[in-house]
mmCIF file of C-alpha atoms in Angstrom:
data_model
loop_
_atom_site.group_PDB
_atom_site.id
_atom_site.type_symbol
_atom_site.label_atom_id
_atom_site.label_comp_id
_atom_site.label_asym_id
_atom_site.label_seq_id
_atom_site.Cartn_x
_atom_site.Cartn_y
_atom_site.Cartn_z
ATOM 1 C CA MET A 21 0.723 20.107 -16.060
ATOM 2 C CA ARG A 22 -1.200 21.234 -19.221
ATOM 3 C CA VAL A 23 -1.117 24.555 -20.788
ATOM 4 C CA SER A 24 -4.283 26.286 -19.385
ATOM 5 C CA SER A 25 -7.001 27.326 -21.835
ATOM 6 C CA GLN A 26 -7.979 31.039 -21.720
ATOM 7 C CA ASP A 27 -11.261 30.511 -20.390
ATOM 8 C CA VAL A 28 -11.238 27.180 -18.111
ATOM 9 C CA THR A 29 -8.753 26.637 -15.431
ATOM 10 C CA VAL A 30 -8.583 22.919 -14.134
ATOM 11 C CA VAL A 31 -7.609 22.626 -10.371
ATOM 12 C CA ALA A 32 -6.890 19.216 -8.879
ATOM 13 C CA LEU A 33 -7.268 18.545 -5.039
ATOM 14 C CA LEU A 34 -4.658 16.261 -4.174
ATOM 15 C CA ALA A 35 -5.583 14.949 -0.767
ATOM 16 C CA ASP A 36 -4.283 12.520 1.692
ATOM 17 C CA PRO A 37 -6.737 9.824 2.522
ATOM 18 C CA ASP A 38 -9.148 10.085 5.259
ATOM 19 C CA ALA A 39 -10.104 13.541 6.788
ATOM 20 C CA PRO A 40 -8.391 15.539 4.043
ATOM 21 C CA THR A 41 -10.074 13.555 1.134
ATOM 22 C CA GLU A 42 -13.497 14.056 2.747
ATOM 23 C CA ILE A 43 -12.915 17.980 3.125
ATOM 24 C CA ALA A 44 -11.374 18.135 -0.318
ATOM 25 C CA GLN A 45 -14.859 16.458 -1.597
ATOM 26 C CA ARG A 46 -17.062 18.502 0.125
ATOM 27 C CA MET A 47 -15.474 21.896 -0.807
ATOM 28 C CA ALA A 48 -15.240 20.600 -4.724
ATOM 29 C CA ARG A 49 -18.858 20.905 -4.847
ATOM 30 C CA MET A 50 -19.012 24.696 -4.324
ATOM 31 C CA LEU A 51 -15.589 25.595 -5.320
ATOM 32 C CA PRO A 52 -15.801 26.132 -9.182
ATOM 33 C CA ASP A 53 -18.816 28.729 -8.693
ATOM 34 C CA ARG A 54 -17.072 30.538 -5.920
ATOM 35 C CA LEU A 55 -13.861 30.633 -7.854
ATOM 36 C CA ALA A 56 -15.520 31.755 -10.835
ATOM 37 C CA ASP A 57 -17.427 34.467 -9.022
ATOM 38 C CA ARG A 58 -14.242 35.886 -7.305
ATOM 39 C CA SER A 59 -12.357 35.710 -10.431
ATOM 40 C CA ASP A 60 -11.860 39.112 -12.220
ATOM 41 C CA GLN A 61 -10.893 37.537 -15.651
ATOM 42 C CA GLY A 62 -14.176 35.881 -16.531
ATOM 43 C CA ARG A 63 -12.555 32.395 -16.063
ATOM 44 C CA ARG A 64 -14.269 29.328 -15.431
ATOM 45 C CA PHE A 65 -12.856 26.414 -13.131
ATOM 46 C CA ASP A 66 -13.173 22.765 -13.070
ATOM 47 C CA VAL A 67 -12.324 20.927 -9.895
ATOM 48 C CA GLU A 68 -11.099 17.348 -9.608
ATOM 49 C CA VAL A 69 -10.486 15.679 -6.288
ATOM 50 C CA VAL A 70 -7.442 12.909 -6.204
ATOM 51 C CA SER A 71 -7.108 10.975 -3.128
ATOM 52 C CA GLU A 72 -3.443 9.721 -2.600
ATOM 53 C CA PRO A 73 -1.145 9.161 0.351
ATOM 54 C CA PHE A 74 1.555 11.647 -1.046
ATOM 55 C CA THR A 75 2.975 12.258 2.330
ATOM 56 C CA ALA A 76 3.688 8.763 3.117
ATOM 57 C CA GLY A 77 7.104 8.408 4.461
ATOM 58 C CA THR A 78 7.963 11.706 4.814
ATOM 59 C CA GLU A 79 7.384 15.415 6.199
ATOM 60 C CA ASP A 80 10.312 17.100 4.341
ATOM 61 C CA LEU A 81 8.806 20.050 2.474
ATOM 62 C CA SER A 82 11.352 19.547 -0.416
ATOM 63 C CA THR A 83 10.373 16.077 -0.725
ATOM 64 C CA LEU A 84 6.724 16.749 -0.582
ATOM 65 C CA THR A 85 6.816 19.613 -3.035
ATOM 66 C CA ARG A 86 8.677 17.589 -5.708
ATOM 67 C CA ARG A 87 6.279 14.845 -5.229
ATOM 68 C CA ILE A 88 3.362 17.308 -6.101
ATOM 69 C CA VAL A 89 5.168 18.758 -9.021
ATOM 70 C CA ASP A 90 5.840 15.234 -10.355
ATOM 71 C CA ARG A 91 2.140 14.234 -9.882
ATOM 72 C CA GLY A 92 0.860 17.277 -11.225
ATOM 73 C CA SER A 93 3.050 16.734 -14.312
ATOM 74 C CA GLU A 94 1.123 13.185 -14.868
ATOM 75 C CA GLY A 95 -2.272 15.082 -14.890
ATOM 76 C CA ASN A 96 -3.857 17.353 -17.050
ATOM 77 C CA TRP A 97 -4.267 20.032 -14.515
ATOM 78 C CA ASP A 98 -3.474 23.662 -14.447
ATOM 79 C CA ILE A 99 -3.098 23.933 -10.586
ATOM 80 C CA VAL A 100 -2.545 21.543 -8.047
ATOM 81 C CA VAL A 101 -3.524 22.136 -4.302
ATOM 82 C CA ALA A 102 -2.307 19.365 -1.871
ATOM 83 C CA LEU A 103 -4.030 18.810 1.293
ATOM 84 C CA THR A 104 -2.563 17.044 4.296
ATOM 85 C CA ASP A 105 -3.626 16.413 7.874
ATOM 86 C CA LEU A 106 0.038 16.270 8.904
ATOM 87 C CA PRO A 107 1.539 19.287 11.018
ATOM 88 C CA LEU A 108 4.535 20.363 8.573
ATOM 89 C CA HIS A 109 7.389 22.387 9.728
ATOM 90 C CA SER A 110 9.402 25.135 8.071
ATOM 91 C CA HIS A 111 12.577 26.722 9.740
ATOM 92 C CA GLY A 112 11.176 25.726 13.249
ATOM 93 C CA ARG A 113 7.730 27.123 12.559
ATOM 94 C CA LYS A 114 4.514 25.253 11.668
ATOM 95 C CA LEU A 115 3.646 25.460 7.951
ATOM 96 C CA VAL A 116 0.056 26.668 6.809
ATOM 97 C CA VAL A 117 0.606 26.986 3.189
ATOM 98 C CA ASP A 118 3.232 26.894 0.391
ATOM 99 C CA LEU A 119 2.739 28.159 -3.102
ATOM 100 C CA SER A 120 4.860 27.780 -6.155
ATOM 101 C CA HIS A 121 3.585 30.093 -8.849
ATOM 102 C CA GLU A 122 5.990 28.810 -11.425
ATOM 103 C CA HIS A 123 4.706 25.029 -10.914
ATOM 104 C CA GLY A 124 1.140 26.002 -10.271
ATOM 105 C CA LEU A 125 1.081 24.255 -6.883
ATOM 106 C CA ALA A 126 -0.046 24.911 -3.358
ATOM 107 C CA LEU A 127 0.626 22.708 -0.196
ATOM 108 C CA LEU A 128 -1.701 23.327 2.648
ATOM 109 C CA SER A 129 -1.366 21.688 6.063
ATOM 110 C CA LEU A 130 -4.990 21.530 7.466
ATOM 111 C CA PRO A 131 -4.113 21.429 11.502
ATOM 112 C CA THR A 132 -2.650 24.952 11.260
ATOM 113 C CA LEU A 133 -6.381 25.951 10.427
ATOM 114 C CA GLY A 134 -7.402 25.372 14.039
ATOM 115 C CA GLY A 135 -10.030 22.890 15.514
ATOM 116 C CA PHE A 136 -13.140 25.192 14.722
ATOM 117 C CA ARG A 137 -14.803 25.811 11.377
ATOM 118 C CA LEU A 138 -12.147 23.875 9.665
ATOM 119 C CA GLN A 139 -14.099 23.163 6.431
ATOM 120 C CA THR A 140 -15.055 26.830 5.868
ATOM 121 C CA ARG A 141 -11.357 27.685 6.664
ATOM 122 C CA ALA A 142 -10.027 25.060 4.461
ATOM 123 C CA ARG A 143 -12.206 26.487 1.538
ATOM 124 C CA GLN A 144 -11.064 30.042 2.232
ATOM 125 C CA ALA A 145 -7.426 28.886 1.974
ATOM 126 C CA VAL A 146 -7.815 26.902 -1.237
ATOM 127 C CA GLU A 147 -9.890 29.945 -2.828
ATOM 128 C CA GLU A 148 -6.994 32.278 -1.922
ATOM 129 C CA ALA A 149 -4.457 29.913 -3.000
ATOM 130 C CA VAL A 150 -5.924 29.037 -6.503
ATOM 131 C CA LEU A 151 -6.808 32.592 -7.127
ATOM 132 C CA SER A 152 -3.142 33.668 -6.356
ATOM 133 C CA LEU A 153 -1.633 30.845 -8.417
ATOM 134 C CA ALA A 154 -4.209 31.533 -11.531
ATOM 135 C CA GLY A 155 -3.494 35.452 -11.179
ATOM 136 C CA PRO A 156 -1.182 37.278 -13.558
ATOM 137 C CA GLN A 157 2.484 36.745 -12.753
ATOM 138 C CA ALA A 158 4.805 39.378 -11.695
ATOM 139 C CA THR A 159 7.751 40.218 -13.909
ATOM 140 C CA GLY A 160 10.938 42.471 -13.666
ATOM 141 C CA PRO A 161 13.896 42.341 -11.493
ATOM 142 C CA GLU A 162 11.872 41.602 -8.310
ATOM 143 C CA GLY A 163 11.124 37.994 -9.587
ATOM 144 C CA PRO A 164 8.206 35.868 -8.483
ATOM 145 C CA PRO A 165 5.309 37.473 -6.768
ATOM 146 C CA LYS A 166 6.521 37.032 -3.201
ATOM 147 C CA SER A 167 5.195 40.715 -2.532
ATOM 148 C CA GLN A 168 1.451 39.707 -3.361
ATOM 149 C CA PRO A 169 0.300 38.501 -0.168
ATOM 150 C CA LEU A 170 -2.691 36.293 0.209
ATOM 151 C CA ARG A 171 -5.954 37.729 1.384
ATOM 152 C CA GLY A 172 -9.076 36.662 3.073
ATOM 153 C CA PRO A 173 -10.369 36.083 6.532
ATOM 154 C CA PHE A 174 -8.184 32.852 7.267
ATOM 155 C CA ILE A 175 -5.097 35.174 7.653
ATOM 156 C CA GLY A 176 -6.905 37.985 9.407
ATOM 157 C CA ARG A 177 -5.780 39.861 12.182
ATOM 158 C CA LEU A 178 -6.907 37.540 14.762
ATOM 159 C CA ALA A 179 -5.309 34.602 13.310
ATOM 160 C CA PRO A 180 -1.612 33.831 14.127
ATOM 161 C CA ILE A 181 -0.536 33.398 10.558
ATOM 162 C CA HIS A 182 2.105 35.422 8.911
ATOM 163 C CA PRO A 183 4.618 35.024 5.946
ATOM 164 C CA GLY A 184 7.462 32.822 6.561
ATOM 165 C CA GLN A 185 10.975 32.460 5.241
ATOM 166 C CA VAL A 186 11.518 30.691 1.882
ATOM 167 C CA GLY A 187 14.908 29.270 0.967
ATOM 168 C CA GLU A 188 16.580 30.248 -2.522
ATOM 169 C CA GLU A 189 16.755 26.527 -3.245
ATOM 170 C CA GLU A 190 13.219 25.662 -2.377
ATOM 171 C CA ILE A 191 10.483 25.268 -5.075
ATOM 172 C CA ALA A 192 7.986 27.542 -3.273
ATOM 173 C CA ASP A 193 8.027 31.223 -3.325
ATOM 174 C CA LEU A 194 5.291 32.148 -1.082
ATOM 175 C CA ARG A 195 5.021 30.740 2.382
ATOM 176 C CA TYR A 196 2.778 31.257 5.394
ATOM 177 C CA VAL A 197 3.481 29.897 8.824
ATOM 178 C CA VAL A 198 2.120 30.114 12.491
ATOM 179 C CA SER A 199 4.357 30.426 15.590
ATOM 180 C CA GLY A 200 4.117 31.132 19.435
ATOM 181 C CA PRO A 201 1.892 29.650 22.100
ATOM 182 C CA ARG A 202 -1.208 30.599 20.134
ATOM 183 C CA GLY A 203 0.068 28.847 16.915
ATOM 184 C CA TYR A 204 1.020 25.945 18.836
ATOM 185 C CA LEU A 205 -2.469 25.494 20.357
ATOM 186 C CA ARG A 206 -3.985 26.313 16.990
ATOM 187 C CA VAL A 207 -2.089 23.255 15.560
ATOM 188 C CA LEU A 208 -2.786 21.141 18.338
ATOM 189 C CA PHE A 209 -6.546 21.641 18.156
ATOM 190 C CA GLY A 210 -6.391 21.397 14.523
ATOM 191 C CA MET A 211 -4.776 17.783 14.853
ATOM 192 C CA VAL A 212 -7.400 16.982 17.505
ATOM 193 C CA ARG A 213 -10.095 18.009 14.904
ATOM 194 C CA ALA A 214 -8.289 16.020 12.187
ATOM 195 C CA ASN A 215 -8.373 13.031 14.362
ATOM 196 C CA ARG A 216 -12.078 13.202 14.593
ATOM 197 C CA PRO A 217 -12.506 12.240 18.256
ATOM 198 C CA TRP A 218 -16.281 11.619 18.022
ATOM 199 C CA ARG A 219 -15.445 8.482 15.894
ATOM 200 C CA LEU A 220 -13.756 6.758 18.844
ATOM 201 C CA VAL A 221 -17.107 6.425 20.660
ATOM 202 C CA PRO A 222 -18.205 3.478 18.347
ATOM 203 C CA GLY A 223 -14.725 2.136 18.472
ATOM 204 C CA LEU A 224 -14.735 1.971 22.172
ATOM 205 C CA SER A 225 -17.808 -0.632 22.038
ATOM 206 C CA LYS A 226 -15.820 -3.227 23.765
ATOM 207 C CA ALA A 227 -14.728 -1.172 26.568
ATOM 208 C CA LEU A 228 -18.268 0.265 26.860
ATOM 209 C CA ALA A 229 -19.765 -3.481 27.079
ATOM 210 C CA ALA A 230 -17.562 -4.153 29.973
ATOM 211 C CA ALA A 231 -18.201 -0.707 31.556
ATOM 212 C CA LEU A 232 -22.075 -1.292 31.311
ATOM 213 C CA ALA A 233 -21.821 -4.783 32.782
ATOM 214 C CA THR A 234 -19.788 -3.556 35.657
ATOM 215 C CA GLY A 235 -22.184 -0.473 36.242
ATOM 216 C CA ALA A 236 -25.165 -2.640 36.122
ATOM 217 C CA VAL A 237 -23.526 -5.212 38.658
ATOM 218 C CA ALA A 238 -22.361 -2.060 40.961
ATOM 219 C CA THR A 239 -25.665 -0.388 41.153
ATOM 220 C CA VAL A 240 -27.311 -3.235 43.107
ATOM 221 C CA ASN A 241 -24.322 -3.763 45.159
ATOM 222 C CA SER A 242 -24.953 -2.731 48.837
ATOM 223 C CA THR A 243 -21.323 -1.988 49.623
ATOM 224 C CA ILE A 244 -21.249 0.404 46.523
ATOM 225 C CA TRP A 245 -24.221 2.163 48.059
ATOM 226 C CA THR A 246 -22.603 2.734 51.422
ATOM 227 C CA LEU A 247 -19.330 3.849 49.724
ATOM 228 C CA ALA A 248 -21.145 6.176 47.321
ATOM 229 C CA THR A 249 -23.232 7.745 50.183
ATOM 230 C CA SER A 250 -20.094 8.074 52.450
ATOM 231 C CA LEU A 251 -17.889 9.806 49.936
ATOM 232 C CA SER A 252 -17.402 13.584 49.741
ATOM 233 C CA THR A 253 -17.587 15.645 46.710
ATOM 234 C CA PRO A 254 -13.501 15.924 46.316
ATOM 235 C CA ARG A 255 -13.170 12.116 46.716
ATOM 236 C CA LEU A 256 -15.851 11.603 43.983
ATOM 237 C CA VAL A 257 -13.962 14.150 41.591
ATOM 238 C CA ILE A 258 -10.767 12.247 42.395
ATOM 239 C CA ALA A 259 -12.375 8.960 41.531
ATOM 240 C CA MET A 260 -13.749 10.371 38.284
ATOM 241 C CA VAL A 261 -10.427 11.859 37.163
ATOM 242 C CA GLY A 262 -8.523 8.799 38.123
ATOM 243 C CA SER A 263 -10.666 6.360 36.251
ATOM 244 C CA VAL A 264 -10.652 8.396 33.122
ATOM 245 C CA ALA A 265 -6.801 8.941 33.388
ATOM 246 C CA LEU A 266 -6.600 4.968 33.629
ATOM 247 C CA MET A 267 -8.923 4.411 30.703
ATOM 248 C CA ILE A 268 -6.884 6.824 28.583
ATOM 249 C CA GLY A 269 -3.516 5.391 29.823
ATOM 250 C CA TRP A 270 -4.787 1.924 29.198
ATOM 251 C CA LEU A 271 -6.180 2.638 25.696
ATOM 252 C CA ILE A 272 -3.015 4.339 24.487
ATOM 253 C CA VAL A 273 -0.685 1.493 25.926
ATOM 254 C CA ASP A 274 -2.972 -1.535 24.634
ATOM 255 C CA ALA A 275 -3.261 0.245 21.231
ATOM 256 C CA ASN A 276 0.486 1.119 21.237
ATOM 257 C CA LEU A 277 -0.664 4.873 20.142
ATOM 258 C CA TRP A 278 2.353 6.457 22.012
ATOM 259 C CA HIS A 279 4.718 7.879 19.299
ATOM 260 C CA ARG A 280 8.471 7.468 19.735
ATOM 261 C CA THR A 281 11.092 8.580 17.583
ATOM 262 C CA ASP A 282 14.689 7.432 16.852
ATOM 263 C CA GLU A 283 15.746 10.870 15.794
ATOM 264 C CA VAL A 284 17.903 12.873 18.194
ATOM 265 C CA SER A 285 16.951 16.444 16.760
ATOM 266 C CA HIS A 286 15.167 18.986 18.760
ATOM 267 C CA GLU A 287 12.538 19.242 15.975
ATOM 268 C CA ALA A 288 11.882 15.489 15.876
ATOM 269 C CA ARG A 289 11.422 15.538 19.505
ATOM 270 C CA LYS A 290 8.958 18.543 19.533
ATOM 271 C CA ARG A 291 7.000 16.628 16.658
ATOM 272 C CA ALA A 292 6.776 13.695 18.830
ATOM 273 C CA ALA A 293 5.502 15.538 21.747
ATOM 274 C CA LEU A 294 2.880 17.206 19.730
ATOM 275 C CA TYR A 295 1.705 13.922 18.187
ATOM 276 C CA ASN A 296 1.362 12.351 21.656
ATOM 277 C CA ALA A 297 -0.303 15.429 22.945
ATOM 278 C CA SER A 298 -2.847 15.219 20.089
ATOM 279 C CA THR A 299 -3.248 11.415 20.716
ATOM 280 C CA VAL A 300 -3.907 11.923 24.518
ATOM 281 C CA MET A 301 -6.405 14.828 23.924
ATOM 282 C CA THR A 302 -8.245 12.922 21.093
ATOM 283 C CA VAL A 303 -8.546 9.682 23.283
ATOM 284 C CA GLY A 304 -9.452 11.664 26.283
ATOM 285 C CA ILE A 305 -12.304 13.553 24.569
ATOM 286 C CA GLY A 306 -13.738 10.065 23.550
ATOM 287 C CA VAL A 307 -13.248 8.651 27.056
ATOM 288 C CA VAL A 308 -15.174 11.677 28.489
ATOM 289 C CA VAL A 309 -17.960 11.250 26.294
ATOM 290 C CA CYS A 310 -18.240 7.643 27.149
ATOM 291 C CA TYR A 311 -18.050 8.569 30.809
ATOM 292 C CA VAL A 312 -20.855 11.164 30.686
ATOM 293 C CA GLY A 313 -23.003 8.279 28.561
ATOM 294 C CA LEU A 314 -22.119 5.923 31.619
ATOM 295 C CA VAL A 315 -23.531 8.418 34.166
ATOM 296 C CA VAL A 316 -26.601 8.939 32.300
ATOM 297 C CA ILE A 317 -27.199 5.161 31.741
ATOM 298 C CA ASN A 318 -26.401 4.342 35.506
ATOM 299 C CA LEU A 319 -28.610 6.928 36.515
ATOM 300 C CA VAL A 320 -31.457 5.607 34.491
ATOM 301 C CA TRP A 321 -30.811 2.233 35.614
ATOM 302 C CA ALA A 322 -30.705 3.164 39.290
ATOM 303 C CA LEU A 323 -34.147 5.098 39.008
ATOM 304 C CA PHE A 324 -35.650 1.940 37.738
ATOM 305 C CA ILE A 325 -34.063 -0.799 39.895
ATOM 306 C CA LEU A 326 -33.580 0.717 43.525
ATOM 307 C CA ASN A 327 -35.986 0.661 46.304
ATOM 308 C CA ASP A 328 -35.786 3.525 48.663
ATOM 309 C CA ARG A 329 -36.784 1.326 51.698
ATOM 310 C CA VAL A 330 -34.257 -1.189 51.045
ATOM 311 C CA PHE A 331 -31.499 1.490 50.361
ATOM 312 C CA ALA A 332 -32.412 3.398 53.440
ATOM 313 C CA SER A 333 -32.109 0.541 55.460
ATOM 314 C CA THR A 334 -28.727 -0.367 54.326
ATOM 315 C CA THR A 335 -26.985 3.206 54.167
ATOM 316 C CA ARG A 336 -29.157 4.755 56.885
ATOM 317 C CA THR A 337 -29.712 7.529 54.331
ATOM 318 C CA PRO A 338 -32.927 8.248 52.344
ATOM 319 C CA LEU A 339 -32.956 7.844 48.671
ATOM 320 C CA HIS A 340 -33.357 11.260 47.258
ATOM 321 C CA THR A 341 -32.222 13.127 43.909
ATOM 322 C CA THR A 342 -28.838 13.553 45.566
ATOM 323 C CA GLU A 343 -28.232 10.017 46.413
ATOM 324 C CA TYR A 344 -29.289 8.886 42.872
ATOM 325 C CA TRP A 345 -26.827 11.252 41.454
ATOM 326 C CA THR A 346 -23.961 10.328 43.599
ATOM 327 C CA LEU A 347 -24.554 6.683 43.137
ATOM 328 C CA ALA A 348 -24.702 7.026 39.297
ATOM 329 C CA TRP A 349 -21.603 9.218 39.507
ATOM 330 C CA PHE A 350 -19.482 6.761 41.702
ATOM 331 C CA VAL A 351 -20.514 3.723 39.587
ATOM 332 C CA ALA A 352 -19.489 5.478 36.442
ATOM 333 C CA SER A 353 -15.970 5.569 37.706
ATOM 334 C CA VAL A 354 -15.936 2.055 38.967
ATOM 335 C CA ALA A 355 -17.432 1.149 35.686
ATOM 336 C CA THR A 356 -14.824 3.210 33.720
ATOM 337 C CA VAL A 357 -12.043 1.072 35.514
ATOM 338 C CA GLY A 358 -13.934 -2.240 34.643
ATOM 339 C CA GLY A 359 -14.346 -1.103 31.096
ATOM 340 C CA ALA A 360 -10.451 -0.332 30.798
ATOM 341 C CA LEU A 361 -9.075 -3.630 32.328
ATOM 342 C CA GLY A 362 -11.799 -5.399 30.271
ATOM 343 C CA SER A 363 -11.014 -3.913 26.877
ATOM 344 C CA GLY A 364 -9.043 -5.367 24.043
ATOM 345 C CA LEU A 365 -8.723 -2.808 21.436
ATOM 346 C CA GLU A 366 -5.504 -3.526 19.641
ATOM 347 C CA SER A 367 -6.872 -4.331 16.527
ATOM 348 C CA ASP A 368 -9.585 -1.387 16.450
ATOM 349 C CA GLU A 369 -9.144 0.926 13.484
ATOM 350 C CA ALA A 370 -10.998 3.732 14.903
ATOM 351 C CA ILE A 371 -8.521 3.702 18.020
ATOM 352 C CA ARG A 372 -5.383 3.592 16.032
ATOM 353 C CA ALA A 373 -6.715 6.436 13.846
ATOM 354 C CA ALA A 374 -6.323 8.471 16.904
ATOM 355 C CA ALA A 375 -2.527 8.550 16.446
ATOM 356 C CA TYR A 376 -0.791 10.420 13.653
ATOM 357 C CA SER A 377 1.993 7.642 13.685
ATOM 358 C CA LYS A 378 -0.508 4.768 12.963
ATOM 359 C CA ARG A 379 -1.940 6.831 10.095
ATOM 360 C CA GLU A 380 1.371 7.178 8.772
ATOM 361 C CA GLN A 381 1.967 3.587 8.954
ATOM 362 C CA GLU A 382 -1.130 2.920 7.051
ATOM 363 C CA ARG A 383 -0.230 5.520 4.523
ATOM 364 C CA ARG A 384 2.996 3.875 3.804
ATOM 365 C CA SER A 385 1.379 0.448 3.497
ATOM 366 C CA VAL A 386 -1.077 1.886 0.733
ATOM 367 C CA LEU A 387 1.961 3.516 -1.091
ATOM 368 C CA GLN A 388 3.939 0.268 -0.857
ATOM 369 C CA ASP A 389 0.801 -1.641 -2.378
ATOM 370 C CA ASP A 390 0.309 0.773 -5.162
ATOM 371 C CA HIS A 391 4.024 0.544 -6.166
ATOM 372 C CA ARG A 392 3.481 -3.276 -6.117
ATOM 373 C CA ASP A 393 0.526 -3.054 -8.476
#
């Protein structure tokens, strides 16, 4: 890292590819002005975004911080803030942020900021980290400024974030972690948010095509009419849950999204369970959105195509609003099963991006390509 000028501090946002890079690019537009306004030293800030898979192949904090230090020494920067969407661990706790005032670096794990207002919370965390690293250093027998806590709403009383243990051999001198059930849920929702489940809907195009074809045929099938009118609400709910679960399971198996670990440690098993839970939730959100879309499309199709006299003569039930809704609901469940069995998504990038293990493989591949170049 270069020696800082008195008036300008150059900040590098070292971001993993995909979501962290997009978050870094958005915050970089407003970060210089916000940092300058909040700095009490009349200092100006320049912010650069560097997109690199710096977490590829490891989740070990010591290894990651050494990588960041090495990368920072290659650039003309005063401060390096690394952003990753990997859930990192420290002494059994989920890491939020690591800071090293000596080396001018910070490492931020985005999932620990939760699944809501991620952009705002990430910007707040980066602001606090940069201001802490750019501030005056503590001297005297107490050593590095461990006693100077970060400020800001992202570590307020309602957030399950608190200072964490830092080993004497570690590069970091200040650490914040989350723990407990609230911390686990916060990380899980943050991982789902980092997966960006809304991107799954376009990725499910093949399954949707099969489901729409199945629904179109089922809507004009008299046997389906009879079944739909005879099913009670609990059975319709069971059919819905079963079809959605089948679709989720099929997509995970078909795209090989289930994360398995060869490590026997308790920490590795917990990490694998967290990865798989986030994958199931991400795929589940995408499938539920598609299911709701199928209900709406099937309802419109039924309103357009069905004849009330033919329907009543077949089912002995008048075709009213309830029958339209029940038929669309049941056909959506049948179509979802057809979509699951008719899909072939093993090569779809949007589906594979729902799993952290797959993104890790892609980052390793990118890192290997860079090394070969």
